[in-house]
Short mmCIF file of C-alpha atoms in Angstrom, two decimals:
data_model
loop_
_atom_site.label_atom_id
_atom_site.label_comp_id
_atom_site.label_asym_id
_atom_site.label_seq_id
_atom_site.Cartn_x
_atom_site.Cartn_y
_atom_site.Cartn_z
CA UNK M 1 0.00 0.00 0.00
CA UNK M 2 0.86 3.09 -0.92
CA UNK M 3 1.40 5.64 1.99
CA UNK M 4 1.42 8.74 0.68
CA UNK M 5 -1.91 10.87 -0.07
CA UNK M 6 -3.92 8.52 1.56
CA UNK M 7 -6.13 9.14 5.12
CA UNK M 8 -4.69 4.99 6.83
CA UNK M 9 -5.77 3.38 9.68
CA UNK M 10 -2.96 2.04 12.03
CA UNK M 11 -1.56 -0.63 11.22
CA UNK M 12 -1.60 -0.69 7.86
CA UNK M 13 0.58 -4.02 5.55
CA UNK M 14 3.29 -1.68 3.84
CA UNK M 15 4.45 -3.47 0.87
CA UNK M 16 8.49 -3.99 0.99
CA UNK M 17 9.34 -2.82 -2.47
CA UNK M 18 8.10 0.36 -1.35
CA UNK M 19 10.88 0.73 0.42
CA UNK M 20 13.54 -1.29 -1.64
CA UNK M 21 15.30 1.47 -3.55
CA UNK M 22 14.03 4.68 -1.82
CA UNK M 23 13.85 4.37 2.68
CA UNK M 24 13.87 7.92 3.67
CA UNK M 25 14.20 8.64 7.21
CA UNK M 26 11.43 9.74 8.68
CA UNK M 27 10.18 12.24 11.64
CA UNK M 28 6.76 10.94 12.98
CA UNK M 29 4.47 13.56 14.26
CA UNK M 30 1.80 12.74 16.40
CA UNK M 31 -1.58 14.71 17.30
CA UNK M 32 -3.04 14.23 20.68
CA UNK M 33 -6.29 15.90 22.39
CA UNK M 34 -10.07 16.06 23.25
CA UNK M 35 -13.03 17.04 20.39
CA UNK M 36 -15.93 18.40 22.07
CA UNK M 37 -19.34 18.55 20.29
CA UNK M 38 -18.83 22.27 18.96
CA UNK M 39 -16.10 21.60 16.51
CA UNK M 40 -16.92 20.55 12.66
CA UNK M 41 -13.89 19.15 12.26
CA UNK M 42 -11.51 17.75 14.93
CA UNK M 43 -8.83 19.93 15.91
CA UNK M 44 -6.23 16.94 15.50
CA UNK M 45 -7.23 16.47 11.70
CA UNK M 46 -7.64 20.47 11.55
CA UNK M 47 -3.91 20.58 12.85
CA UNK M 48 -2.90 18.64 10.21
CA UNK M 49 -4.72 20.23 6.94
CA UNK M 50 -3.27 23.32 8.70
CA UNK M 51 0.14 22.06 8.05
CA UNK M 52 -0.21 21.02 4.65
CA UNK M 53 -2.30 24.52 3.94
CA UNK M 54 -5.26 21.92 2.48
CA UNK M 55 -7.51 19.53 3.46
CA UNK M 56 -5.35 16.02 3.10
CA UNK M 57 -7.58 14.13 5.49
CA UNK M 58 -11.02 14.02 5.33
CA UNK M 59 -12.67 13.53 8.45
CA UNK M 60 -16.37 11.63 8.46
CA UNK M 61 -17.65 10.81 11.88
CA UNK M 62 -20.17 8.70 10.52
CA UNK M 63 -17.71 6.55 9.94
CA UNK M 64 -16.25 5.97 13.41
CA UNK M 65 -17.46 3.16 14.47
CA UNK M 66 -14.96 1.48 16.18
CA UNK M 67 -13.60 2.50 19.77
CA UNK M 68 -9.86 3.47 19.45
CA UNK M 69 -7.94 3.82 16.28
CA UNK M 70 -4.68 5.55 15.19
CA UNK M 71 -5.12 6.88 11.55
CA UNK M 72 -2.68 9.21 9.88
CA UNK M 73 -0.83 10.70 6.64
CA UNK M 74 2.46 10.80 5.19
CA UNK M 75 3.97 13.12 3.29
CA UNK M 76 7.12 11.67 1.08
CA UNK M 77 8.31 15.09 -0.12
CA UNK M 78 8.46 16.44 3.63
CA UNK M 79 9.32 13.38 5.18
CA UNK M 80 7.26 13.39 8.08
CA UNK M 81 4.44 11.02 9.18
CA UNK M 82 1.16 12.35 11.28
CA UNK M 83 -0.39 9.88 13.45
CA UNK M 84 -3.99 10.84 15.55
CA UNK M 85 -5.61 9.08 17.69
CA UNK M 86 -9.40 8.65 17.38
CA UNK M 87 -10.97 7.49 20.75
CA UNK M 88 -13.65 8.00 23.48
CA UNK M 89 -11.19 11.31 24.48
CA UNK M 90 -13.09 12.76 21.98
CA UNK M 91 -16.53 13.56 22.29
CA UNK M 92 -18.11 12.92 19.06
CA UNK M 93 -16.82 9.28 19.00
CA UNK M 94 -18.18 8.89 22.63
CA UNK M 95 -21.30 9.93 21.43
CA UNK M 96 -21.22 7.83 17.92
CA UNK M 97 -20.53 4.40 20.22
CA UNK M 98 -23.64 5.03 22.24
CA UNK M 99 -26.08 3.61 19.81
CA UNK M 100 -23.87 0.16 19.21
CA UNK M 101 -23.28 -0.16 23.01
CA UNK M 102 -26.73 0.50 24.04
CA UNK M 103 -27.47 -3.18 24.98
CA UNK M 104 -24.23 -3.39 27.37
CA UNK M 105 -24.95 0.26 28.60
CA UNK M 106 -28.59 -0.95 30.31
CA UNK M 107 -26.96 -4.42 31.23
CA UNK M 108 -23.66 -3.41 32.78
CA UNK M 109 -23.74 0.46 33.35
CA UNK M 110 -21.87 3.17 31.81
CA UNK M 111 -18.94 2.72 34.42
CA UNK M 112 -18.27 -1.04 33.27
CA UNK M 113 -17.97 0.21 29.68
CA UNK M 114 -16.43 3.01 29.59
CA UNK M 115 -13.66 1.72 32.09
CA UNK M 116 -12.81 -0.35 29.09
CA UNK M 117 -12.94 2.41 26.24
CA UNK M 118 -10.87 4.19 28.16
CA UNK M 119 -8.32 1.61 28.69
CA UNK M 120 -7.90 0.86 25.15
CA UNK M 121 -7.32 4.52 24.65
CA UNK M 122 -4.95 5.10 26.38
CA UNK M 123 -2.91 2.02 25.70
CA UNK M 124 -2.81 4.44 22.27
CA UNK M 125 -1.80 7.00 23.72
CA UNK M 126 1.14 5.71 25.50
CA UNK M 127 2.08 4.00 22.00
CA UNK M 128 2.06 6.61 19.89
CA UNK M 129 4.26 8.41 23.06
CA UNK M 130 6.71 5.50 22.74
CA UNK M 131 7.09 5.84 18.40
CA UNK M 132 6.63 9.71 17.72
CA UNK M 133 9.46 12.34 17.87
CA UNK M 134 6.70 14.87 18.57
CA UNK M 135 3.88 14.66 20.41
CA UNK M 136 1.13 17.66 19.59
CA UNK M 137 -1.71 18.05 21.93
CA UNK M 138 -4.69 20.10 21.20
CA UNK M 139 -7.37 21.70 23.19
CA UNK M 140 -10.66 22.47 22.26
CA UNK M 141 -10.47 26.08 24.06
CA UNK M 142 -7.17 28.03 24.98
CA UNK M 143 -7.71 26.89 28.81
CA UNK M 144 -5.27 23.70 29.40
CA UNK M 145 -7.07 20.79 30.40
CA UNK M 146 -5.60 20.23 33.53
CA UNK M 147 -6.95 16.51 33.40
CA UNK M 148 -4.20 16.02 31.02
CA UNK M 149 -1.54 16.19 33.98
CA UNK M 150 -3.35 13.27 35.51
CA UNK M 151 -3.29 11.56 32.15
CA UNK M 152 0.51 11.86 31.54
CA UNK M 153 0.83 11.01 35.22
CA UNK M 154 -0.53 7.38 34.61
CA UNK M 155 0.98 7.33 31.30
CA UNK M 156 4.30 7.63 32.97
CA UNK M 157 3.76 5.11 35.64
CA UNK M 158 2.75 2.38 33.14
CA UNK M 159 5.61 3.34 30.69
CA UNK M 160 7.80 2.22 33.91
CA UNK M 161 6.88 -0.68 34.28
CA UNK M 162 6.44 -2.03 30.71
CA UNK M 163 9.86 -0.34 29.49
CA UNK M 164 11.43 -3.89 29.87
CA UNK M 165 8.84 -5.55 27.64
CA UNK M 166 9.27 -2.56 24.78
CA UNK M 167 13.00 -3.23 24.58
CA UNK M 168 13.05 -6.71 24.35
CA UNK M 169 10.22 -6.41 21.54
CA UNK M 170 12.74 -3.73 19.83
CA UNK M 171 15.95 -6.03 20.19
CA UNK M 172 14.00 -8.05 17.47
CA UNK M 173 14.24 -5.66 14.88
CA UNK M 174 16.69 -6.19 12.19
CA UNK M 175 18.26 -2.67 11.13
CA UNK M 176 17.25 -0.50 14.54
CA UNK M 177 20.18 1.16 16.31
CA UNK M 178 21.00 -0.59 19.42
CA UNK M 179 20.67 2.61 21.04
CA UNK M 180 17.42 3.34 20.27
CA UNK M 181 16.41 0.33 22.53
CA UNK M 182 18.83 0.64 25.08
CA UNK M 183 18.33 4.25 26.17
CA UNK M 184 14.90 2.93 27.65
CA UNK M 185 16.84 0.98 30.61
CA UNK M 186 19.85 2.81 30.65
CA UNK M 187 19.66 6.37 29.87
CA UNK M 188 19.23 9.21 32.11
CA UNK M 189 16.66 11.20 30.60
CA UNK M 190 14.14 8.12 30.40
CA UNK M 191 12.52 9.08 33.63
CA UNK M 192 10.57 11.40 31.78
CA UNK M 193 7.51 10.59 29.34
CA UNK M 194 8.41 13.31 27.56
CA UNK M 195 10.23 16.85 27.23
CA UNK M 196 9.33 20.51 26.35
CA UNK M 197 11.62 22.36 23.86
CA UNK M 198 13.91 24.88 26.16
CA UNK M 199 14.73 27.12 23.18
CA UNK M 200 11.81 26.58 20.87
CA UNK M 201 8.20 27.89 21.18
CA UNK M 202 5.90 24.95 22.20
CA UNK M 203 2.37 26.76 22.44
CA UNK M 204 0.43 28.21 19.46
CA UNK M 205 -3.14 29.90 19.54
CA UNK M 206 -4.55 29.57 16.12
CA UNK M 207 -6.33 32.27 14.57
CA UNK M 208 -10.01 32.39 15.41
CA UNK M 209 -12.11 31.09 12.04
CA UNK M 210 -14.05 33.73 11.40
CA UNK M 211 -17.80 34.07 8.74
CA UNK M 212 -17.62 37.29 5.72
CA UNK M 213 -19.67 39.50 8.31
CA UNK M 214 -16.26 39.11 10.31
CA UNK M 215 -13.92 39.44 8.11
CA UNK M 216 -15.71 42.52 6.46
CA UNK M 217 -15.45 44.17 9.88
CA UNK M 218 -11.83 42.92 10.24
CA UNK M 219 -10.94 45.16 6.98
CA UNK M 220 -13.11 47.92 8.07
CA UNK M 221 -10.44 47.98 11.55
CA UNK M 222 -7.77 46.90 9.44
CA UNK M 223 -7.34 50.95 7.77
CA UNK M 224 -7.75 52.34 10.58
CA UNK M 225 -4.64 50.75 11.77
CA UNK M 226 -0.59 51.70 10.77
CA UNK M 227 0.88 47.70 11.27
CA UNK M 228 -1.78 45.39 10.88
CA UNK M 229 -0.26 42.34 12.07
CA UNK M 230 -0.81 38.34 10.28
CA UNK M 231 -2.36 35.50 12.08
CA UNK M 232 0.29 32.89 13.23
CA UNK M 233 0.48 30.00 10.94
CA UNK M 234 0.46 26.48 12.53
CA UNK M 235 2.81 25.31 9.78
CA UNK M 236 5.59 27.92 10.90
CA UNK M 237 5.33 26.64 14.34
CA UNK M 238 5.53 23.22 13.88
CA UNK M 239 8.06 23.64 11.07
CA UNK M 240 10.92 24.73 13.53
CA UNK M 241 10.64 21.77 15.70
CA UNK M 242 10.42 19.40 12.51
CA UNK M 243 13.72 20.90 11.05
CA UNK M 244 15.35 20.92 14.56
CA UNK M 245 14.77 16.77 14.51
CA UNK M 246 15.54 16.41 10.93
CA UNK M 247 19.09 18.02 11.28
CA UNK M 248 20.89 18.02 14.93
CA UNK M 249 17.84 15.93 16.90
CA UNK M 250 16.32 17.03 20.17
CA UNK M 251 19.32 17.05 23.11
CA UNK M 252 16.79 17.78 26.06
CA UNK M 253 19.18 16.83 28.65
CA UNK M 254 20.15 20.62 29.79
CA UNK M 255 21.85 20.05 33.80
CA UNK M 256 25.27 20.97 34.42
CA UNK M 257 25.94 17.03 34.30
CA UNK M 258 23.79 16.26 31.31
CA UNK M 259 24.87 13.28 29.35
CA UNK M 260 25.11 12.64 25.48
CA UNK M 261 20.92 12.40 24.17
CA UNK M 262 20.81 9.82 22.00
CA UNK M 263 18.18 11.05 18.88
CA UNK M 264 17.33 8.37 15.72
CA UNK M 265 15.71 9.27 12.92
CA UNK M 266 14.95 5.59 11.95
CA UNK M 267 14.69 4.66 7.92
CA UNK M 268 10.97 4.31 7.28
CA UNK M 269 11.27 0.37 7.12
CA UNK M 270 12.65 -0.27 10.25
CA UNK M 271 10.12 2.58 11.91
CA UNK M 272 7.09 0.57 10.42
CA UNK M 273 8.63 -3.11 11.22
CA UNK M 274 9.17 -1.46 15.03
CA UNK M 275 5.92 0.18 15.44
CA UNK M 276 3.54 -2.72 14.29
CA UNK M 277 5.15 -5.03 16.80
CA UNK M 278 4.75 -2.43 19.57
CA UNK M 279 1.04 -2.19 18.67
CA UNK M 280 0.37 -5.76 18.73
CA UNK M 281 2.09 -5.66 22.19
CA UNK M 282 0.00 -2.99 23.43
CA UNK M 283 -3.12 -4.13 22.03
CA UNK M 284 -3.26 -7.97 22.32
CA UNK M 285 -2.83 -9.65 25.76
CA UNK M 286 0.82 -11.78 26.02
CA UNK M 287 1.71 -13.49 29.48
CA UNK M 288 4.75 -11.31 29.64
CA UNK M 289 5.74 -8.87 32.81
CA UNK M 290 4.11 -5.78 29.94
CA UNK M 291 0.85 -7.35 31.37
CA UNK M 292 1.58 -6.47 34.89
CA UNK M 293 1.94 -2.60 33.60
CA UNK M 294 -1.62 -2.85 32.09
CA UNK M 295 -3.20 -3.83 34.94
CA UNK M 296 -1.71 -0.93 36.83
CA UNK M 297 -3.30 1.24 33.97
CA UNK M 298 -7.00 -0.69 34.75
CA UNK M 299 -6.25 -0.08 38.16
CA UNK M 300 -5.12 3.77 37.55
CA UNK M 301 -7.71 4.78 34.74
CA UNK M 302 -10.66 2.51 36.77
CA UNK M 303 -11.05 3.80 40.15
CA UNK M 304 -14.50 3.45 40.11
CA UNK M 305 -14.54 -0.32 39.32
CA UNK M 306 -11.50 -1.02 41.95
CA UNK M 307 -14.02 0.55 44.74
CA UNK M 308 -16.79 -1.15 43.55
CA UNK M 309 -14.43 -4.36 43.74
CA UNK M 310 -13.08 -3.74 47.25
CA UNK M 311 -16.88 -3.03 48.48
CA UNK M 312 -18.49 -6.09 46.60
CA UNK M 313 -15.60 -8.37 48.10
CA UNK M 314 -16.06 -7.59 51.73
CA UNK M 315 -20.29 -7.95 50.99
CA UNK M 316 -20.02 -11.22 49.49
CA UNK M 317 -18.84 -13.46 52.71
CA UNK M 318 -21.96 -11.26 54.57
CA UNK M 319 -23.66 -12.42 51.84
CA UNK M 320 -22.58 -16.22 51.78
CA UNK M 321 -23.03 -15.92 55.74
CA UNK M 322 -26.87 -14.89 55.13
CA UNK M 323 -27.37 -17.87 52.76
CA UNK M 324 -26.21 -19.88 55.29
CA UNK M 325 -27.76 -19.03 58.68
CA UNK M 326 -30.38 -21.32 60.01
CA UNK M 327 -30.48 -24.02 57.54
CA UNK M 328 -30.93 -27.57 57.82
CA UNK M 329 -28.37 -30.35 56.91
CA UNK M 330 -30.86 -30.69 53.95
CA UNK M 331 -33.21 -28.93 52.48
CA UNK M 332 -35.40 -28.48 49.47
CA UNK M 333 -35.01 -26.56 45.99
CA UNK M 334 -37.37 -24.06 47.19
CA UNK M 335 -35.67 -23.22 50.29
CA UNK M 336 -32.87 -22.98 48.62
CA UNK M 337 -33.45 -20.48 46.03
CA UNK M 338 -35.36 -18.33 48.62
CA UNK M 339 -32.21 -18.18 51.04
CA UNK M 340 -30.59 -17.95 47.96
CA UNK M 341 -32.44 -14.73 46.40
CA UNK M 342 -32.18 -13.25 50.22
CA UNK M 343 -28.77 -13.53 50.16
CA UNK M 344 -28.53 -11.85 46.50
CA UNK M 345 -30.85 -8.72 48.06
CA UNK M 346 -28.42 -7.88 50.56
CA UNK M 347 -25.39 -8.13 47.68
CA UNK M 348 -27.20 -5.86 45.71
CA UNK M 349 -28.28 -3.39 48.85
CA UNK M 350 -25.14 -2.98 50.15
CA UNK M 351 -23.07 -3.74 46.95
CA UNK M 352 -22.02 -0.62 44.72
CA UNK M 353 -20.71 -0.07 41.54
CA UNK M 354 -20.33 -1.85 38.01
CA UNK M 355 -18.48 -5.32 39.90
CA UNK M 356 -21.98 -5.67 41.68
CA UNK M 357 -23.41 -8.20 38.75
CA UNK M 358 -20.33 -9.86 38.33
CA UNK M 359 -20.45 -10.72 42.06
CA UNK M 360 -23.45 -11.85 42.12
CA UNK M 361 -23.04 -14.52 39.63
CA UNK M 362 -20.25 -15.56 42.15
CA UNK M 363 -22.59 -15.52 44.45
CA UNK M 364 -25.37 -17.58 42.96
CA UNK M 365 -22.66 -20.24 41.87
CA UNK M 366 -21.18 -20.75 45.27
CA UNK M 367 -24.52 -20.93 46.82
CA UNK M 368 -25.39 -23.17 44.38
CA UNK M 369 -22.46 -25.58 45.29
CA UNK M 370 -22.60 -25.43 48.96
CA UNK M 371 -26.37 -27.15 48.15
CA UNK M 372 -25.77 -29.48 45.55
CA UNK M 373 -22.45 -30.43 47.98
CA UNK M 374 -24.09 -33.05 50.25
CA UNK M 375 -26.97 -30.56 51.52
CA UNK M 376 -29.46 -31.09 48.94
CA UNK M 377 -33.20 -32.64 49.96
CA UNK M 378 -34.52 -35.95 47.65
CA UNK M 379 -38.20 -34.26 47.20
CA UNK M 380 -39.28 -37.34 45.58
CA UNK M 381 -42.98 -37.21 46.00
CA UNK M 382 -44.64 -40.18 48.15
CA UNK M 383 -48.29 -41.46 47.06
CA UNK M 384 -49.91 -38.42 49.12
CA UNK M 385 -47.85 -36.25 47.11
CA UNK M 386 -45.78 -35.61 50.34
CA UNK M 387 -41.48 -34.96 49.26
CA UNK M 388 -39.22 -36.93 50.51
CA UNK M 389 -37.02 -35.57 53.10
CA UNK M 390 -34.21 -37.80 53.00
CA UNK M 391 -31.13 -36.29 51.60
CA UNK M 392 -30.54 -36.89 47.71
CA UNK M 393 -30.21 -40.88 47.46
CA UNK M 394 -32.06 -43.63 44.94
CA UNK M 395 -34.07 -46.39 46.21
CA UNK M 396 -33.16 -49.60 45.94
CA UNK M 397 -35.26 -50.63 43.10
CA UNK M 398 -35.17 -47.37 41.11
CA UNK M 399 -32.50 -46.31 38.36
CA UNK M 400 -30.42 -43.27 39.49
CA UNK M 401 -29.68 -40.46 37.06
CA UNK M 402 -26.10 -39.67 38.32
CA UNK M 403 -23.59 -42.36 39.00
CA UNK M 404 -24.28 -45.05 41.28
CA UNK M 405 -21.15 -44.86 43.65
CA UNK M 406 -22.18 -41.07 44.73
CA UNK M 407 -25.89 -41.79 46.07
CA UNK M 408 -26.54 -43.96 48.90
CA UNK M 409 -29.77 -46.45 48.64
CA UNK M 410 -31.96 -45.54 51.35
CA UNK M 411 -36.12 -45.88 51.67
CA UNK M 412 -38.14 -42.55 50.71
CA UNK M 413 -39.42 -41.34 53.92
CA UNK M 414 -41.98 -38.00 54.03
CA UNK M 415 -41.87 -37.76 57.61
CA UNK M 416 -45.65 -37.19 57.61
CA UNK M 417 -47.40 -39.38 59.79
CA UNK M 418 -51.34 -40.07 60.17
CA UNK M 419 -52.75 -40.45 63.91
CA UNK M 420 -56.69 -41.94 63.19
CA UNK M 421 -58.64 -41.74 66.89
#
């Protein structure tokens, strides 16, 4: 596939000849942010068209559909590749997913679902952290979402503790510096998730879009002033830090006892080869110690469920306890599922959260076993219609429907006795 004028979706199969007598080295560029509902077109993809001075992604939120993706654009004559993130960060997508996860919404709650959107999200984000040399985030307004410092926060912790499982996956790509895997264990500078330019400007306020009622009045103010002044161009400002990677590389390492900064700008090949295994690693589940950093990012991103986890565990043995309390050494089917549906009201009164139907299911399985485990009543109904209230057994001259060597032979006794005067 082709890469160039073309709007992919992450990953994409990149056909090797491509790359078999032209591998340019590449600067990858990628767009970060929230959408809210206002905005026609998402300030990542307007970032981009901004750039290029033309619209060389066209955005259709009809079309997404799905829960996280990475799409993005490269440019050959430039050199540079633009990755976005799509996700439930931005509002319009939330709102698109509604209608396909209705059915889960009114079974599981919103917290149960979106715990999981978000998760995948994120795992994104930290990715396309981990592959860009610049990361642009957008805002919606010019006030900084100051959610965002949370969200690098936990970004950092879980880049911690999968670093180990990103190297190794990098040591198995032919053609990539050694360095470029070994700074993530070694180097100083690694402690941060990422750096702000100390010499370069690293916020821009676009130029307000403005109708022709606007921009008639604009001219009309416009004479009336000596040095009208242009609008900042996005391309300008972005332009400075791309040139700055593509010729000395980013040395953000600025102490008195700063070491060398190692800075690759990797052939195109090897970036592609790299990056698709780091998705599949931080998209698909592998028994490896990168696990153990996405269940810190469940844990981090889902406080919610982990409360509604710690308060359903210490219910359920109150629970179990309730089930339990006055009963016979056997009893019958009925009794049993109205202990068992008491027990199940007090889970769900004193239960809270989206773990609260999942714990119940635990609930009505153990309950479930502690009858069928010896405690269950033989009900077999006598001539009168009067059950049996022997435990579970067969009768001597009766077939039994479970193995013989489990159920004892014993006599079907109702325990109802007639007195006649």
């Amino acid at each position: 596939m082709l890469l160039h004028d073309i709007n992919f979706k992450f990953p994409i199969k990149v056909d090797e000849k491509i790359f078999a007598t032209v591998d340019p080295n590449i600067t990858v560029v990628s767009v970060i942010g929230k959408t809210n509902l206002t905005n026609q077109l998402p300030p990542k993809v307007a970032c981009i068209n901004d750039y290029f001075q033309r619209s060389v992604i066209c955005y259709d939120e009809q079309k997404q559909t799905e829960e996280s993706t990475i799409e993005g654009y490269y440019c050959p004559r430039k050199k540079i590749l633009f990755l976005y993130s799509v996700s439930v960060y931005d509002t319009n997508t939330l709102d698109g997913l509604f209608n396909k996860l209705e059915e889960n919404l009114s079974e599981k709650g919103f917290l149960y679902c979106f715990s999981s959107l978000k998760d995948l999200a994120t795992r994104h984000l930290l990715f396309l952290f981990l592959v860009s040399h610049i990361v642009v985030v957008t805002n919606p307004s010019s006030n900084f979402d100051l959610n965002n410092i949370q969200l690098f926060k936990t970004l950092e912790n879980v880049r911690l503790k999968v670093q180990s499982s990103v190297a190794e996956v990098l040591k198995t790509v032919p053609g990539l510096p050694k360095v470029t895997y070994k700074f993530f264990n070694y180097h100083h500078h690694t402690n941060s998730l990422f750096a702000i330019p100390s010499n370069q400007e690293f916020v821009f306020f676009p130029a307000p879009h403005k109708d022709q009622f606007s921009f008639l009045l604009d001219l009309l103010n416009e004479t009336l002033e000596i040095c009208p002044s242009d609008p900042p161009e996005f391309r300008e400002f972005l332009d400075q830090h791309v040139q700055l990677a593509q010729t000395k590389g980013f040395s953000d390492n600025v102490g008195r006892h700063a070491g060398p900064s190692p800075f690759v700008v990797p052939p195109a090949s090897v970036w592609f080869e790299a990056a698709f295994k780091l998705f599949d690693l931080f998209t698909n589940e592998h028994p490896e110690e990168s696990n153990k950093g996405f269940q810190l990012l469940r844990s981090l991103l889902d406080v919610e469920g982990q409360f509604s986890e710690s308060r359903c565990s210490k219910v359920l043995p109150l629970a179990l306890a309730a089930y339990q309390e006055n009963l016979p050494p056997h009893y019958s089917s009925q009794q049993h599922e109205t202990k068992k549906s008491h027990a199940k009201t007090l889970l769900s009164g004193h239960g809270r959260g989206p773990a609260v139907a999942r714990f119940i299911s635990r609930l009505d399985a153990e309950c479930d076993r502690i009858w069928r485990n010896g405690r269950r009543m033989c009900e077999a109904p006598s001539l009168s219609g009067n059950p049996c209230i022997q435990p579970v057994h067969r009768a001597s001259d009766e077939p039994s429907a479970e193995p013989s060597t489990k159920l004892p032979i014993l006599p079907h006794v109702s325990g109802v006795r007639y007195v006649s005067a």
